[in-house]
């Protein structure tokens, strides 16, 4: 079967979901180990039976809702590819907006000591470390699988300026790091257990504890806001990704500890992350 025939066949299945059709091109690129430009220039290329079997298998998995990055065991986030496993939290496109803001903030204020709490796949820490080699990123998580995955990706990408630390939030971060960090960033669990989106799309396949927090999604966020104040330097920044649901309560808690509190919009013009600055 030629590439163009396979793509036309896929188009019939995905005419209501153009996003999955675009992802089928990513599947095709990975199976053939060719970039998209090559694919567009070689639509008459004949797919051998073995590769066709893999393509159809991967596509069926994606059509059922399994995230593409779990299928491929690798993830593309912002500007880098890195390894990922099923059950590891996948960074969203909307998080790229926050990361882009972060990178500009780091450059503007020369933020050298950075803490990421609950790094999940490691996409934020890896991108910061890759771009700013003179910064040091303390990447914190409590899961051994995730810790080892980040070690692998640091070696794979030849990144030397990430310090991997096992801790449940601040629990194992000792007192020597009080008033130490220039920036703390976190994309914590912020969904409510009764949120309908948990039963839809990719979220059905992802780690529940990475998505859901108690107190209708607020428990972890409130704790992180409070504790971050003590670990940040004066003029240090805290930035947290969250949902629109608890926006008012999140902003109120930020203002208990931080100044210049501002919330920014992500995709679909919804407010997605909040930042505050420590002045005292």
PDB file of C-alpha atoms in Angstrom:
ATOM      1  CA  UNK A   1       0.000   0.000   0.000  1.00  0.00           C
ATOM      2  CA  UNK A   2       1.268   3.476  -0.898  1.00  0.00           C
ATOM      3  CA  UNK A   3       1.576   6.206   1.734  1.00  0.00           C
ATOM      4  CA  UNK A   4      -1.076   8.360   0.067  1.00  0.00           C
ATOM      5  CA  UNK A   5      -3.558   5.459   0.011  1.00  0.00           C
ATOM      6  CA  UNK A   6      -2.993   4.778   3.717  1.00  0.00           C
ATOM      7  CA  UNK A   7      -3.465   8.471   4.540  1.00  0.00           C
ATOM      8  CA  UNK A   8      -6.672   8.646   2.495  1.00  0.00           C
ATOM      9  CA  UNK A   9      -7.940   5.616   4.374  1.00  0.00           C
ATOM     10  CA  UNK A  10      -7.116   7.244   7.698  1.00  0.00           C
ATOM     11  CA  UNK A  11      -8.850  10.429   6.604  1.00  0.00           C
ATOM     12  CA  UNK A  12     -12.136   8.508   6.283  1.00  0.00           C
ATOM     13  CA  UNK A  13     -11.905   7.420   9.928  1.00  0.00           C
ATOM     14  CA  UNK A  14     -10.933  10.827  11.233  1.00  0.00           C
ATOM     15  CA  UNK A  15     -13.032  13.268   9.209  1.00  0.00           C
ATOM     16  CA  UNK A  16     -14.643  14.416  12.479  1.00  0.00           C
ATOM     17  CA  UNK A  17     -11.332  14.712  14.269  1.00  0.00           C
ATOM     18  CA  UNK A  18      -8.630  16.416  12.220  1.00  0.00           C
ATOM     19  CA  UNK A  19      -6.310  16.430  15.253  1.00  0.00           C
ATOM     20  CA  UNK A  20      -6.046  12.632  15.245  1.00  0.00           C
ATOM     21  CA  UNK A  21      -5.409  12.736  11.508  1.00  0.00           C
ATOM     22  CA  UNK A  22      -2.459  15.063  12.129  1.00  0.00           C
ATOM     23  CA  UNK A  23      -1.198  12.661  14.788  1.00  0.00           C
ATOM     24  CA  UNK A  24      -1.366   9.807  12.279  1.00  0.00           C
ATOM     25  CA  UNK A  25       1.342  11.672  10.373  1.00  0.00           C
ATOM     26  CA  UNK A  26       3.478  11.598  13.522  1.00  0.00           C
ATOM     27  CA  UNK A  27       2.883   7.836  13.791  1.00  0.00           C
ATOM     28  CA  UNK A  28       3.845   7.454  10.136  1.00  0.00           C
ATOM     29  CA  UNK A  29       6.988   9.544  10.625  1.00  0.00           C
ATOM     30  CA  UNK A  30       8.093   7.438  13.590  1.00  0.00           C
ATOM     31  CA  UNK A  31       7.411   4.061  11.986  1.00  0.00           C
ATOM     32  CA  UNK A  32       9.247   5.041   8.788  1.00  0.00           C
ATOM     33  CA  UNK A  33      11.913   7.028  10.680  1.00  0.00           C
ATOM     34  CA  UNK A  34      11.453   9.856   8.185  1.00  0.00           C
ATOM     35  CA  UNK A  35      10.485  13.495   8.692  1.00  0.00           C
ATOM     36  CA  UNK A  36       7.211  14.959   7.465  1.00  0.00           C
ATOM     37  CA  UNK A  37       8.828  16.718   4.521  1.00  0.00           C
ATOM     38  CA  UNK A  38      10.114  13.375   3.234  1.00  0.00           C
ATOM     39  CA  UNK A  39       6.639  11.886   3.617  1.00  0.00           C
ATOM     40  CA  UNK A  40       4.980  14.675   1.627  1.00  0.00           C
ATOM     41  CA  UNK A  41       7.591  14.315  -1.112  1.00  0.00           C
ATOM     42  CA  UNK A  42       7.229  10.510  -1.261  1.00  0.00           C
ATOM     43  CA  UNK A  43       3.500   9.823  -1.142  1.00  0.00           C
ATOM     44  CA  UNK A  44       3.941   7.032  -3.700  1.00  0.00           C
ATOM     45  CA  UNK A  45       6.342   5.179  -1.412  1.00  0.00           C
ATOM     46  CA  UNK A  46       5.084   1.625  -0.820  1.00  0.00           C
ATOM     47  CA  UNK A  47       4.636   0.597   2.811  1.00  0.00           C
ATOM     48  CA  UNK A  48       5.941  -2.911   3.446  1.00  0.00           C
ATOM     49  CA  UNK A  49       3.622  -5.306   5.263  1.00  0.00           C
ATOM     50  CA  UNK A  50       5.516  -5.249   8.578  1.00  0.00           C
ATOM     51  CA  UNK A  51       5.404  -1.456   8.835  1.00  0.00           C
ATOM     52  CA  UNK A  52       1.792  -1.387   7.719  1.00  0.00           C
ATOM     53  CA  UNK A  53       0.865  -3.753  10.563  1.00  0.00           C
ATOM     54  CA  UNK A  54       2.564  -1.470  13.099  1.00  0.00           C
ATOM     55  CA  UNK A  55       0.915   1.631  11.622  1.00  0.00           C
ATOM     56  CA  UNK A  56      -2.565   0.121  11.749  1.00  0.00           C
ATOM     57  CA  UNK A  57      -2.032  -1.163  15.287  1.00  0.00           C
ATOM     58  CA  UNK A  58      -0.806   2.224  16.511  1.00  0.00           C
ATOM     59  CA  UNK A  59      -3.646   4.028  14.761  1.00  0.00           C
ATOM     60  CA  UNK A  60      -6.319   1.773  16.319  1.00  0.00           C
ATOM     61  CA  UNK A  61      -4.831   2.440  19.767  1.00  0.00           C
ATOM     62  CA  UNK A  62      -4.927   6.184  19.141  1.00  0.00           C
ATOM     63  CA  UNK A  63      -8.467   6.033  17.794  1.00  0.00           C
ATOM     64  CA  UNK A  64      -9.526   4.341  21.048  1.00  0.00           C
ATOM     65  CA  UNK A  65      -8.090   7.264  22.985  1.00  0.00           C
ATOM     66  CA  UNK A  66      -4.662   6.055  24.055  1.00  0.00           C
ATOM     67  CA  UNK A  67      -2.289   9.073  24.050  1.00  0.00           C
ATOM     68  CA  UNK A  68       0.068   9.115  21.095  1.00  0.00           C
ATOM     69  CA  UNK A  69       3.110   9.597  23.326  1.00  0.00           C
ATOM     70  CA  UNK A  70       2.268   6.427  25.288  1.00  0.00           C
ATOM     71  CA  UNK A  71       2.013   4.540  22.007  1.00  0.00           C
ATOM     72  CA  UNK A  72       5.430   5.777  20.858  1.00  0.00           C
ATOM     73  CA  UNK A  73       7.071   5.778  24.321  1.00  0.00           C
ATOM     74  CA  UNK A  74       8.421   9.227  23.627  1.00  0.00           C
ATOM     75  CA  UNK A  75       7.144  12.762  23.917  1.00  0.00           C
ATOM     76  CA  UNK A  76       7.684  16.039  22.097  1.00  0.00           C
ATOM     77  CA  UNK A  77       7.255  19.079  24.311  1.00  0.00           C
ATOM     78  CA  UNK A  78       8.157  22.632  23.373  1.00  0.00           C
ATOM     79  CA  UNK A  79      11.410  22.005  21.469  1.00  0.00           C
ATOM     80  CA  UNK A  80      12.681  18.576  22.475  1.00  0.00           C
ATOM     81  CA  UNK A  81      11.877  14.884  22.154  1.00  0.00           C
ATOM     82  CA  UNK A  82      12.430  12.675  25.178  1.00  0.00           C
ATOM     83  CA  UNK A  83      11.451   9.231  26.450  1.00  0.00           C
ATOM     84  CA  UNK A  84       8.165   8.703  28.277  1.00  0.00           C
ATOM     85  CA  UNK A  85       6.270   5.730  29.727  1.00  0.00           C
ATOM     86  CA  UNK A  86       2.545   5.009  30.049  1.00  0.00           C
ATOM     87  CA  UNK A  87       1.153   6.310  33.353  1.00  0.00           C
ATOM     88  CA  UNK A  88       3.581   9.272  33.367  1.00  0.00           C
ATOM     89  CA  UNK A  89       1.839  12.642  33.182  1.00  0.00           C
ATOM     90  CA  UNK A  90       1.922  14.120  29.675  1.00  0.00           C
ATOM     91  CA  UNK A  91       2.502  17.892  29.402  1.00  0.00           C
ATOM     92  CA  UNK A  92      -0.226  19.699  27.492  1.00  0.00           C
ATOM     93  CA  UNK A  93       0.136  22.168  24.656  1.00  0.00           C
ATOM     94  CA  UNK A  94      -1.218  24.832  27.000  1.00  0.00           C
ATOM     95  CA  UNK A  95       1.731  24.242  29.332  1.00  0.00           C
ATOM     96  CA  UNK A  96       4.014  25.395  26.504  1.00  0.00           C
ATOM     97  CA  UNK A  97       2.535  28.882  26.914  1.00  0.00           C
ATOM     98  CA  UNK A  98       3.542  28.849  30.580  1.00  0.00           C
ATOM     99  CA  UNK A  99       6.994  27.495  29.714  1.00  0.00           C
ATOM    100  CA  UNK A 100       7.556  30.206  27.130  1.00  0.00           C
ATOM    101  CA  UNK A 101       6.653  32.820  29.747  1.00  0.00           C
ATOM    102  CA  UNK A 102       9.028  31.121  32.198  1.00  0.00           C
ATOM    103  CA  UNK A 103      11.941  31.157  29.785  1.00  0.00           C
ATOM    104  CA  UNK A 104      11.502  34.885  29.186  1.00  0.00           C
ATOM    105  CA  UNK A 105      11.244  35.483  32.939  1.00  0.00           C
ATOM    106  CA  UNK A 106      14.482  33.556  33.590  1.00  0.00           C
ATOM    107  CA  UNK A 107      16.303  35.592  30.958  1.00  0.00           C
ATOM    108  CA  UNK A 108      14.940  38.950  32.117  1.00  0.00           C
ATOM    109  CA  UNK A 109      15.684  38.502  35.829  1.00  0.00           C
ATOM    110  CA  UNK A 110      18.686  36.146  35.560  1.00  0.00           C
ATOM    111  CA  UNK A 111      17.118  33.389  37.649  1.00  0.00           C
ATOM    112  CA  UNK A 112      19.792  30.768  38.336  1.00  0.00           C
ATOM    113  CA  UNK A 113      18.388  28.483  41.059  1.00  0.00           C
ATOM    114  CA  UNK A 114      15.105  26.940  39.972  1.00  0.00           C
ATOM    115  CA  UNK A 115      12.893  24.376  41.689  1.00  0.00           C
ATOM    116  CA  UNK A 116      10.288  22.328  39.828  1.00  0.00           C
ATOM    117  CA  UNK A 117       7.918  20.470  42.109  1.00  0.00           C
ATOM    118  CA  UNK A 118       6.332  17.274  40.787  1.00  0.00           C
ATOM    119  CA  UNK A 119       8.062  17.318  37.417  1.00  0.00           C
ATOM    120  CA  UNK A 120       6.173  14.349  35.896  1.00  0.00           C
ATOM    121  CA  UNK A 121       7.603  13.695  32.437  1.00  0.00           C
ATOM    122  CA  UNK A 122      10.301  16.299  33.083  1.00  0.00           C
ATOM    123  CA  UNK A 123       9.452  18.430  30.065  1.00  0.00           C
ATOM    124  CA  UNK A 124       9.659  21.790  31.843  1.00  0.00           C
ATOM    125  CA  UNK A 125      12.959  21.077  33.608  1.00  0.00           C
ATOM    126  CA  UNK A 126      14.541  19.565  30.491  1.00  0.00           C
ATOM    127  CA  UNK A 127      13.653  22.537  28.293  1.00  0.00           C
ATOM    128  CA  UNK A 128      14.864  25.093  30.863  1.00  0.00           C
ATOM    129  CA  UNK A 129      18.117  23.203  31.431  1.00  0.00           C
ATOM    130  CA  UNK A 130      18.720  22.819  27.705  1.00  0.00           C
ATOM    131  CA  UNK A 131      18.240  26.534  27.007  1.00  0.00           C
ATOM    132  CA  UNK A 132      19.969  27.977  30.088  1.00  0.00           C
ATOM    133  CA  UNK A 133      23.045  25.902  30.843  1.00  0.00           C
ATOM    134  CA  UNK A 134      24.195  28.353  33.531  1.00  0.00           C
ATOM    135  CA  UNK A 135      21.048  27.707  35.602  1.00  0.00           C
ATOM    136  CA  UNK A 136      20.571  24.825  38.012  1.00  0.00           C
ATOM    137  CA  UNK A 137      17.224  23.090  38.209  1.00  0.00           C
ATOM    138  CA  UNK A 138      16.222  21.051  41.247  1.00  0.00           C
ATOM    139  CA  UNK A 139      13.642  18.615  39.832  1.00  0.00           C
ATOM    140  CA  UNK A 140      11.536  17.073  42.595  1.00  0.00           C
ATOM    141  CA  UNK A 141       9.163  14.111  42.481  1.00  0.00           C
ATOM    142  CA  UNK A 142       8.243  11.240  44.800  1.00  0.00           C
ATOM    143  CA  UNK A 143       7.903   8.435  42.226  1.00  0.00           C
ATOM    144  CA  UNK A 144      10.958   6.212  41.584  1.00  0.00           C
ATOM    145  CA  UNK A 145       9.856   5.380  38.032  1.00  0.00           C
ATOM    146  CA  UNK A 146       9.630   9.078  37.184  1.00  0.00           C
ATOM    147  CA  UNK A 147      12.957   9.865  38.876  1.00  0.00           C
ATOM    148  CA  UNK A 148      14.732   7.161  36.852  1.00  0.00           C
ATOM    149  CA  UNK A 149      13.026   8.328  33.657  1.00  0.00           C
ATOM    150  CA  UNK A 150      14.402  11.850  34.126  1.00  0.00           C
ATOM    151  CA  UNK A 151      17.881  10.440  34.786  1.00  0.00           C
ATOM    152  CA  UNK A 152      17.659   8.567  31.492  1.00  0.00           C
ATOM    153  CA  UNK A 153      16.488  11.662  29.589  1.00  0.00           C
ATOM    154  CA  UNK A 154      19.217  13.842  31.101  1.00  0.00           C
ATOM    155  CA  UNK A 155      21.820  11.358  29.879  1.00  0.00           C
ATOM    156  CA  UNK A 156      20.127  11.019  26.498  1.00  0.00           C
ATOM    157  CA  UNK A 157      20.038  14.799  25.984  1.00  0.00           C
ATOM    158  CA  UNK A 158      23.453  15.363  27.604  1.00  0.00           C
ATOM    159  CA  UNK A 159      21.981  17.666  30.237  1.00  0.00           C
ATOM    160  CA  UNK A 160      24.200  18.226  33.278  1.00  0.00           C
ATOM    161  CA  UNK A 161      22.446  21.034  35.162  1.00  0.00           C
ATOM    162  CA  UNK A 162      19.430  19.192  36.567  1.00  0.00           C
ATOM    163  CA  UNK A 163      19.623  17.940  40.154  1.00  0.00           C
ATOM    164  CA  UNK A 164      17.104  15.130  40.640  1.00  0.00           C
ATOM    165  CA  UNK A 165      15.602  14.985  44.099  1.00  0.00           C
ATOM    166  CA  UNK A 166      13.169  12.502  45.647  1.00  0.00           C
ATOM    167  CA  UNK A 167      10.565  14.250  47.762  1.00  0.00           C
ATOM    168  CA  UNK A 168       6.818  14.572  48.214  1.00  0.00           C
ATOM    169  CA  UNK A 169       6.648  18.301  47.527  1.00  0.00           C
ATOM    170  CA  UNK A 170       8.861  19.951  50.182  1.00  0.00           C
ATOM    171  CA  UNK A 171       8.982  17.026  52.633  1.00  0.00           C
ATOM    172  CA  UNK A 172      12.616  16.020  51.982  1.00  0.00           C
ATOM    173  CA  UNK A 173      13.987  19.426  51.035  1.00  0.00           C
ATOM    174  CA  UNK A 174      16.143  20.431  53.983  1.00  0.00           C
ATOM    175  CA  UNK A 175      16.442  23.762  55.725  1.00  0.00           C
ATOM    176  CA  UNK A 176      19.581  24.737  53.783  1.00  0.00           C
ATOM    177  CA  UNK A 177      17.272  25.528  50.860  1.00  0.00           C
ATOM    178  CA  UNK A 178      15.157  28.047  52.801  1.00  0.00           C
ATOM    179  CA  UNK A 179      15.288  31.447  51.055  1.00  0.00           C
ATOM    180  CA  UNK A 180      17.374  29.790  48.337  1.00  0.00           C
ATOM    181  CA  UNK A 181      15.408  29.554  45.074  1.00  0.00           C
ATOM    182  CA  UNK A 182      14.969  32.312  42.503  1.00  0.00           C
ATOM    183  CA  UNK A 183      12.000  30.552  40.938  1.00  0.00           C
ATOM    184  CA  UNK A 184       9.617  27.755  41.901  1.00  0.00           C
ATOM    185  CA  UNK A 185       7.384  26.251  39.235  1.00  0.00           C
ATOM    186  CA  UNK A 186       4.730  23.586  39.592  1.00  0.00           C
ATOM    187  CA  UNK A 187       1.998  21.964  37.538  1.00  0.00           C
ATOM    188  CA  UNK A 188       0.287  20.131  40.421  1.00  0.00           C
ATOM    189  CA  UNK A 189      -2.803  17.918  40.506  1.00  0.00           C
ATOM    190  CA  UNK A 190      -5.677  20.380  40.304  1.00  0.00           C
ATOM    191  CA  UNK A 191      -8.747  18.497  39.091  1.00  0.00           C
ATOM    192  CA  UNK A 192     -11.726  17.592  41.266  1.00  0.00           C
ATOM    193  CA  UNK A 193     -12.465  13.860  41.611  1.00  0.00           C
ATOM    194  CA  UNK A 194     -15.957  14.459  40.173  1.00  0.00           C
ATOM    195  CA  UNK A 195     -14.699  16.342  37.128  1.00  0.00           C
ATOM    196  CA  UNK A 196     -16.328  14.890  34.005  1.00  0.00           C
ATOM    197  CA  UNK A 197     -13.180  15.349  31.902  1.00  0.00           C
ATOM    198  CA  UNK A 198     -11.524  12.463  33.793  1.00  0.00           C
ATOM    199  CA  UNK A 199     -13.738  10.044  31.873  1.00  0.00           C
ATOM    200  CA  UNK A 200     -12.956  11.527  28.467  1.00  0.00           C
ATOM    201  CA  UNK A 201     -10.130  11.380  25.926  1.00  0.00           C
ATOM    202  CA  UNK A 202      -6.508  10.948  26.911  1.00  0.00           C
ATOM    203  CA  UNK A 203      -7.118  11.524  30.633  1.00  0.00           C
ATOM    204  CA  UNK A 204      -8.674   8.052  30.941  1.00  0.00           C
ATOM    205  CA  UNK A 205      -5.202   6.580  30.426  1.00  0.00           C
ATOM    206  CA  UNK A 206      -3.194   8.891  32.661  1.00  0.00           C
ATOM    207  CA  UNK A 207      -2.125   8.577  36.289  1.00  0.00           C
ATOM    208  CA  UNK A 208      -5.068   9.559  38.498  1.00  0.00           C
ATOM    209  CA  UNK A 209      -2.911  10.929  41.330  1.00  0.00           C
ATOM    210  CA  UNK A 210      -1.129  13.257  38.893  1.00  0.00           C
ATOM    211  CA  UNK A 211      -4.452  14.811  37.962  1.00  0.00           C
ATOM    212  CA  UNK A 212      -6.684  14.880  41.045  1.00  0.00           C
ATOM    213  CA  UNK A 213      -6.313  16.687  44.364  1.00  0.00           C
ATOM    214  CA  UNK A 214      -8.551  16.828  47.447  1.00  0.00           C
ATOM    215  CA  UNK A 215     -10.683  19.814  48.466  1.00  0.00           C
ATOM    216  CA  UNK A 216     -12.117  20.009  44.943  1.00  0.00           C
ATOM    217  CA  UNK A 217      -8.635  20.248  43.417  1.00  0.00           C
ATOM    218  CA  UNK A 218      -7.239  22.870  45.803  1.00  0.00           C
ATOM    219  CA  UNK A 219      -5.376  20.970  48.536  1.00  0.00           C
ATOM    220  CA  UNK A 220      -1.971  20.648  46.846  1.00  0.00           C
ATOM    221  CA  UNK A 221      -2.041  24.123  45.319  1.00  0.00           C
ATOM    222  CA  UNK A 222      -2.736  25.859  48.646  1.00  0.00           C
ATOM    223  CA  UNK A 223       0.010  23.855  50.354  1.00  0.00           C
ATOM    224  CA  UNK A 224       2.554  24.694  47.617  1.00  0.00           C
ATOM    225  CA  UNK A 225       1.733  28.418  47.706  1.00  0.00           C
ATOM    226  CA  UNK A 226       2.237  28.554  51.473  1.00  0.00           C
ATOM    227  CA  UNK A 227       5.463  26.509  51.607  1.00  0.00           C
ATOM    228  CA  UNK A 228       7.036  28.136  48.546  1.00  0.00           C
ATOM    229  CA  UNK A 229       7.160  31.482  50.335  1.00  0.00           C
ATOM    230  CA  UNK A 230       9.764  30.112  52.787  1.00  0.00           C
ATOM    231  CA  UNK A 231      11.971  28.544  50.104  1.00  0.00           C
ATOM    232  CA  UNK A 232      12.093  31.535  47.765  1.00  0.00           C
ATOM    233  CA  UNK A 233      14.616  34.347  47.935  1.00  0.00           C
ATOM    234  CA  UNK A 234      13.399  37.909  48.232  1.00  0.00           C
ATOM    235  CA  UNK A 235      12.401  38.931  44.687  1.00  0.00           C
ATOM    236  CA  UNK A 236      11.882  35.257  43.831  1.00  0.00           C
ATOM    237  CA  UNK A 237       8.905  34.072  41.773  1.00  0.00           C
ATOM    238  CA  UNK A 238       6.306  31.351  42.194  1.00  0.00           C
ATOM    239  CA  UNK A 239       4.357  30.140  39.161  1.00  0.00           C
ATOM    240  CA  UNK A 240       1.638  27.495  39.277  1.00  0.00           C
ATOM    241  CA  UNK A 241      -0.500  25.982  36.526  1.00  0.00           C
ATOM    242  CA  UNK A 242      -4.150  25.382  37.445  1.00  0.00           C
ATOM    243  CA  UNK A 243      -7.688  25.166  36.125  1.00  0.00           C
ATOM    244  CA  UNK A 244     -10.251  27.913  35.766  1.00  0.00           C
ATOM    245  CA  UNK A 245     -12.499  26.248  38.354  1.00  0.00           C
ATOM    246  CA  UNK A 246     -10.765  27.528  41.513  1.00  0.00           C
ATOM    247  CA  UNK A 247      -9.256  30.708  40.080  1.00  0.00           C
ATOM    248  CA  UNK A 248     -10.589  33.141  42.700  1.00  0.00           C
ATOM    249  CA  UNK A 249      -9.479  31.010  45.659  1.00  0.00           C
ATOM    250  CA  UNK A 250      -6.048  30.447  44.102  1.00  0.00           C
ATOM    251  CA  UNK A 251      -5.502  34.178  43.565  1.00  0.00           C
ATOM    252  CA  UNK A 252      -6.646  34.943  47.130  1.00  0.00           C
ATOM    253  CA  UNK A 253      -4.115  32.445  48.526  1.00  0.00           C
ATOM    254  CA  UNK A 254      -1.356  33.860  46.339  1.00  0.00           C
ATOM    255  CA  UNK A 255      -2.064  37.337  47.681  1.00  0.00           C
ATOM    256  CA  UNK A 256      -1.612  36.158  51.281  1.00  0.00           C
ATOM    257  CA  UNK A 257       2.108  35.642  50.590  1.00  0.00           C
ATOM    258  CA  UNK A 258       3.073  37.301  47.309  1.00  0.00           C
ATOM    259  CA  UNK A 259       2.942  40.649  45.513  1.00  0.00           C
ATOM    260  CA  UNK A 260       2.284  41.537  41.864  1.00  0.00           C
ATOM    261  CA  UNK A 261       0.028  38.503  41.562  1.00  0.00           C
ATOM    262  CA  UNK A 262      -1.159  38.022  38.006  1.00  0.00           C
ATOM    263  CA  UNK A 263      -2.998  35.256  36.165  1.00  0.00           C
ATOM    264  CA  UNK A 264      -2.329  34.505  32.499  1.00  0.00           C
ATOM    265  CA  UNK A 265      -4.426  32.875  29.804  1.00  0.00           C
ATOM    266  CA  UNK A 266      -3.566  29.658  28.029  1.00  0.00           C
ATOM    267  CA  UNK A 267      -5.348  28.017  25.114  1.00  0.00           C
ATOM    268  CA  UNK A 268      -9.021  28.807  24.522  1.00  0.00           C
ATOM    269  CA  UNK A 269      -8.485  32.111  26.373  1.00  0.00           C
ATOM    270  CA  UNK A 270      -8.976  30.433  29.767  1.00  0.00           C
ATOM    271  CA  UNK A 271      -6.864  31.523  32.716  1.00  0.00           C
ATOM    272  CA  UNK A 272      -4.259  28.773  33.185  1.00  0.00           C
ATOM    273  CA  UNK A 273      -1.368  29.877  35.379  1.00  0.00           C
ATOM    274  CA  UNK A 274      -0.712  32.385  38.144  1.00  0.00           C
ATOM    275  CA  UNK A 275       2.524  34.072  39.171  1.00  0.00           C
ATOM    276  CA  UNK A 276       3.528  35.989  42.276  1.00  0.00           C
ATOM    277  CA  UNK A 277       6.701  37.701  43.531  1.00  0.00           C
ATOM    278  CA  UNK A 278       8.159  37.516  47.039  1.00  0.00           C
ATOM    279  CA  UNK A 279       9.168  40.942  48.310  1.00  0.00           C
ATOM    280  CA  UNK A 280       9.715  40.323  52.038  1.00  0.00           C
TER     281      UNK A 280
END
